[in-house]
Short mmCIF file of C-alpha atoms and ligand atoms in Angstrom, two decimals:
data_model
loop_
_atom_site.label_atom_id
_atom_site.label_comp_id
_atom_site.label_asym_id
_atom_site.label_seq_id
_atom_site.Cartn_x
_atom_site.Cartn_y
_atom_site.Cartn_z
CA UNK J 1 -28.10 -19.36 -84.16
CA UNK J 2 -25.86 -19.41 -81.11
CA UNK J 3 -28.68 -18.05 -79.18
CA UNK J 4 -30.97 -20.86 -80.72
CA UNK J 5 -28.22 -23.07 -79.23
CA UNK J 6 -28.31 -22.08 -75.71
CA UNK J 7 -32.02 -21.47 -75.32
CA UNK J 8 -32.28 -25.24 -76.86
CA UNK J 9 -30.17 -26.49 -73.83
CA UNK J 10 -32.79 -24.87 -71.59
CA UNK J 11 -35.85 -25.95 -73.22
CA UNK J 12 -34.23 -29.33 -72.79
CA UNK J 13 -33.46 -29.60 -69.19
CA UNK J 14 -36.95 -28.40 -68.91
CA UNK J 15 -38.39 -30.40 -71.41
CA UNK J 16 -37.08 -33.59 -69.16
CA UNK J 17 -38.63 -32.03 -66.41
CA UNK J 18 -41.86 -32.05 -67.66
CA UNK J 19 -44.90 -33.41 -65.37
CA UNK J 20 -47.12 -34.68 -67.82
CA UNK J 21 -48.80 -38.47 -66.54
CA UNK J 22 -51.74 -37.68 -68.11
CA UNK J 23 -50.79 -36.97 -72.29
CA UNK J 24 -47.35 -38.17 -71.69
CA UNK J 25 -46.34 -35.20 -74.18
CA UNK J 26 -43.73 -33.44 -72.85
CA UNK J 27 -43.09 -29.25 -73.70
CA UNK J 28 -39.97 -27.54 -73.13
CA UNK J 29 -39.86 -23.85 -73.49
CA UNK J 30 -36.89 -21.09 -72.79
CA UNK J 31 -37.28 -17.33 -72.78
CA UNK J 32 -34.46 -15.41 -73.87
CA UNK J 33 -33.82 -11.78 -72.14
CA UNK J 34 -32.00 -8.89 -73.60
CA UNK J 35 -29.23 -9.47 -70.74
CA UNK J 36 -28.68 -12.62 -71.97
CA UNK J 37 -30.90 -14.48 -68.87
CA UNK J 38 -32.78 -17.00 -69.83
CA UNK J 39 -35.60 -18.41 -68.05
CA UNK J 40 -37.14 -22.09 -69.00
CA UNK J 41 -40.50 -23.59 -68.50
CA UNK J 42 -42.02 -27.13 -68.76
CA UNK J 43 -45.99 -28.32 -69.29
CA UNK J 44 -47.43 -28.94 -65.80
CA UNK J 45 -50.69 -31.14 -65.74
CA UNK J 46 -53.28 -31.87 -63.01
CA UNK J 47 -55.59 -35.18 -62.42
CA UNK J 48 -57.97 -31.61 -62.80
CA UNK J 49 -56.99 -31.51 -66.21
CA UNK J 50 -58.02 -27.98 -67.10
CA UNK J 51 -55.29 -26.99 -64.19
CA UNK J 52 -52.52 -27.94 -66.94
CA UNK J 53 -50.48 -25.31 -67.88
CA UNK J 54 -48.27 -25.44 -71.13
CA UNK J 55 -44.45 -24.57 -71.03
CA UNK J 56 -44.22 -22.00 -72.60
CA UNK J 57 -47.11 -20.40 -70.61
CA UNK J 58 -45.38 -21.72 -67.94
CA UNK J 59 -41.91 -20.16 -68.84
CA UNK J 60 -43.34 -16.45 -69.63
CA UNK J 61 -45.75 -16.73 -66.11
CA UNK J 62 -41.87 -17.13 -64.22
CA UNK J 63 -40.49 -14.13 -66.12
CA UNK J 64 -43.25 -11.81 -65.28
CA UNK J 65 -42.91 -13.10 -61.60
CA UNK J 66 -39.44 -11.71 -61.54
CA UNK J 67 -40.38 -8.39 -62.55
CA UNK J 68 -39.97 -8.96 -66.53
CA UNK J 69 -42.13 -7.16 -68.71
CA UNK J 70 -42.25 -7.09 -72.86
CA UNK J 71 -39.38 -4.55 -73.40
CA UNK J 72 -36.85 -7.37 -71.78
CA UNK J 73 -37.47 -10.41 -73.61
CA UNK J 74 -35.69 -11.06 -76.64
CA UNK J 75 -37.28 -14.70 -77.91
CA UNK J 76 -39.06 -17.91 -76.98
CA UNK J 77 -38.56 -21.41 -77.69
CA UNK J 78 -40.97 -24.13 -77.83
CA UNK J 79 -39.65 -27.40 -77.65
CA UNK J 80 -42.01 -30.75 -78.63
CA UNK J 81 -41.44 -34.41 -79.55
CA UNK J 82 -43.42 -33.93 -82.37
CA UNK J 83 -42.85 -34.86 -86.66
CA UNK J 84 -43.27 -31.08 -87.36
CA UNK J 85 -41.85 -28.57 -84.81
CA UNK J 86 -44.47 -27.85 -82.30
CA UNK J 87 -47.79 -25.66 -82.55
CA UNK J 88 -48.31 -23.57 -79.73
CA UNK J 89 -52.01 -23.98 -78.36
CA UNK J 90 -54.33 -20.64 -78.89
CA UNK J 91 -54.06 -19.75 -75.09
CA UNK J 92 -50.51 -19.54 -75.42
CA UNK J 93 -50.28 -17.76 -78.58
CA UNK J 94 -52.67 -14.70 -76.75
CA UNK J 95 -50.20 -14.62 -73.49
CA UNK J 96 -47.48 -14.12 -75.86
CA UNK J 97 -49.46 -11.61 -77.82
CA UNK J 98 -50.09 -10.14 -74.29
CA UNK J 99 -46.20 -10.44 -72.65
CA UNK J 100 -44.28 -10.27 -75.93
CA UNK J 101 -43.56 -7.77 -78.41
CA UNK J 102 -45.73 -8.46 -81.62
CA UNK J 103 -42.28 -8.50 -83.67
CA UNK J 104 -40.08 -10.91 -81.05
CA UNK J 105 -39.55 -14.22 -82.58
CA UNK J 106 -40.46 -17.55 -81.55
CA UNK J 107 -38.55 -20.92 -82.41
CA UNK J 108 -40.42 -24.16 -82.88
CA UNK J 109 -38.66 -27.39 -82.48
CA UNK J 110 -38.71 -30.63 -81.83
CA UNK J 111 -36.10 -33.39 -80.82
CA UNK J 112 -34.65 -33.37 -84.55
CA UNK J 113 -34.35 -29.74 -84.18
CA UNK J 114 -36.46 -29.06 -87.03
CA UNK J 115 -36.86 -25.47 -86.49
CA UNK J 116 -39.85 -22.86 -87.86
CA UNK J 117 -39.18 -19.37 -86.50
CA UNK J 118 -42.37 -17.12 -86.51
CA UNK J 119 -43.13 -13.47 -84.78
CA UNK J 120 -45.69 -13.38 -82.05
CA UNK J 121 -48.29 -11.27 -84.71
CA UNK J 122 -47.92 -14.63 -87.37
CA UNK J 123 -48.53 -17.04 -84.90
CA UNK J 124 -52.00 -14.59 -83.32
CA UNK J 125 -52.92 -11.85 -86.16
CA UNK J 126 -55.10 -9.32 -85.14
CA UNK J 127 -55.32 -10.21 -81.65
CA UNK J 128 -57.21 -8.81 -78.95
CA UNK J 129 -55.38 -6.73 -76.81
CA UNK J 130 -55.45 -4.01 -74.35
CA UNK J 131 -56.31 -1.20 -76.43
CA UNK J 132 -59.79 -2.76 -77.28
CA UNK J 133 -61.00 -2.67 -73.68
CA UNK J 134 -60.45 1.11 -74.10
CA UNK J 135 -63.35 2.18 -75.52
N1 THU I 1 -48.71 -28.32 -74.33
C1 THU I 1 -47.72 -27.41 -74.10
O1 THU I 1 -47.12 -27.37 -73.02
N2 THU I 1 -47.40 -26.55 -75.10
C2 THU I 1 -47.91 -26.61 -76.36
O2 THU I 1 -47.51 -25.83 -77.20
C3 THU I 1 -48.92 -27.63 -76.69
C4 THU I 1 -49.48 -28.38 -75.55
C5 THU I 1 -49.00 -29.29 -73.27
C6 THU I 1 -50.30 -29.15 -72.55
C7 THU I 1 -50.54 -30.58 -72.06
O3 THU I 1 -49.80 -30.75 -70.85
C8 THU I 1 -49.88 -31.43 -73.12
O4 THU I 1 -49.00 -30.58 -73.83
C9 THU I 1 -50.87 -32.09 -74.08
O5 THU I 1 -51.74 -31.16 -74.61
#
């Protein structure tokens, strides 16, 4: 749980970060490496609003950038002011199928830090993935 802890931090600063004018519903998100890095993300939305991008989107698209791939990340956290502890969209549930081992756990939260942990495969089963464009 310390982990939980210090990802929660991140997800907050980010979280309060959040450009969102247009919902006004603000997403945190923090990645957790194996090294112990950890790399935050908040929604970003656009007067275009199919430009938005979600946090935790957001917060996997920056690890990639700096050269992280599946085998380095540990965990995400999703951080929402919602009752329940957040939902990820479908879009973000397929980049995490895509970016995150189907076994690495995600936290969902909220600002009571109601928490639900699920793996990337309960949150997309049987999801499409690279292995079905080989055919
Ligand atoms: N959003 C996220 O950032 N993550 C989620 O898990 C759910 C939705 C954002 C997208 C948009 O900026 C706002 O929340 C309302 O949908």
């Amino acid at each position: 749980m310390k982990d939980f802890e210090k990802m929660y931090e991140v997800a907050l600063a980010n979280f309060n970060n959040a450009y969102a004018p247009y919902s006004k519903f603000r997403v945190g998100a923090c990645v957790l490496l194996k090294n112990g890095e950890m790399i935050g993300g908040c929604n970003v939305e656009n007067a275009s609003y199919g430009l938005c991008i979600c946090a935790e989107r957001n917060a996997l698209f920056q690890a990639v950038a700096k050269g992280i791939r599946k085998e380095d990340i540990v965990s995400l956290l999703v951080l929402t002011d919602t009752a329940r502890p957040g939902s990820p969209c479908g879009a973000c549930r397929q980049v995490m199928s895509e970016l995150m081992d189907k076994d690495a756990k995600v936290y969902l939260t909220n600002l009571n830090k109601d928490v639900l942990v699920k793996t990337v495969e309960e949150l997309l089963p049987y999801a499409f993935e690279e292995s079905d464009l080989n055919v």
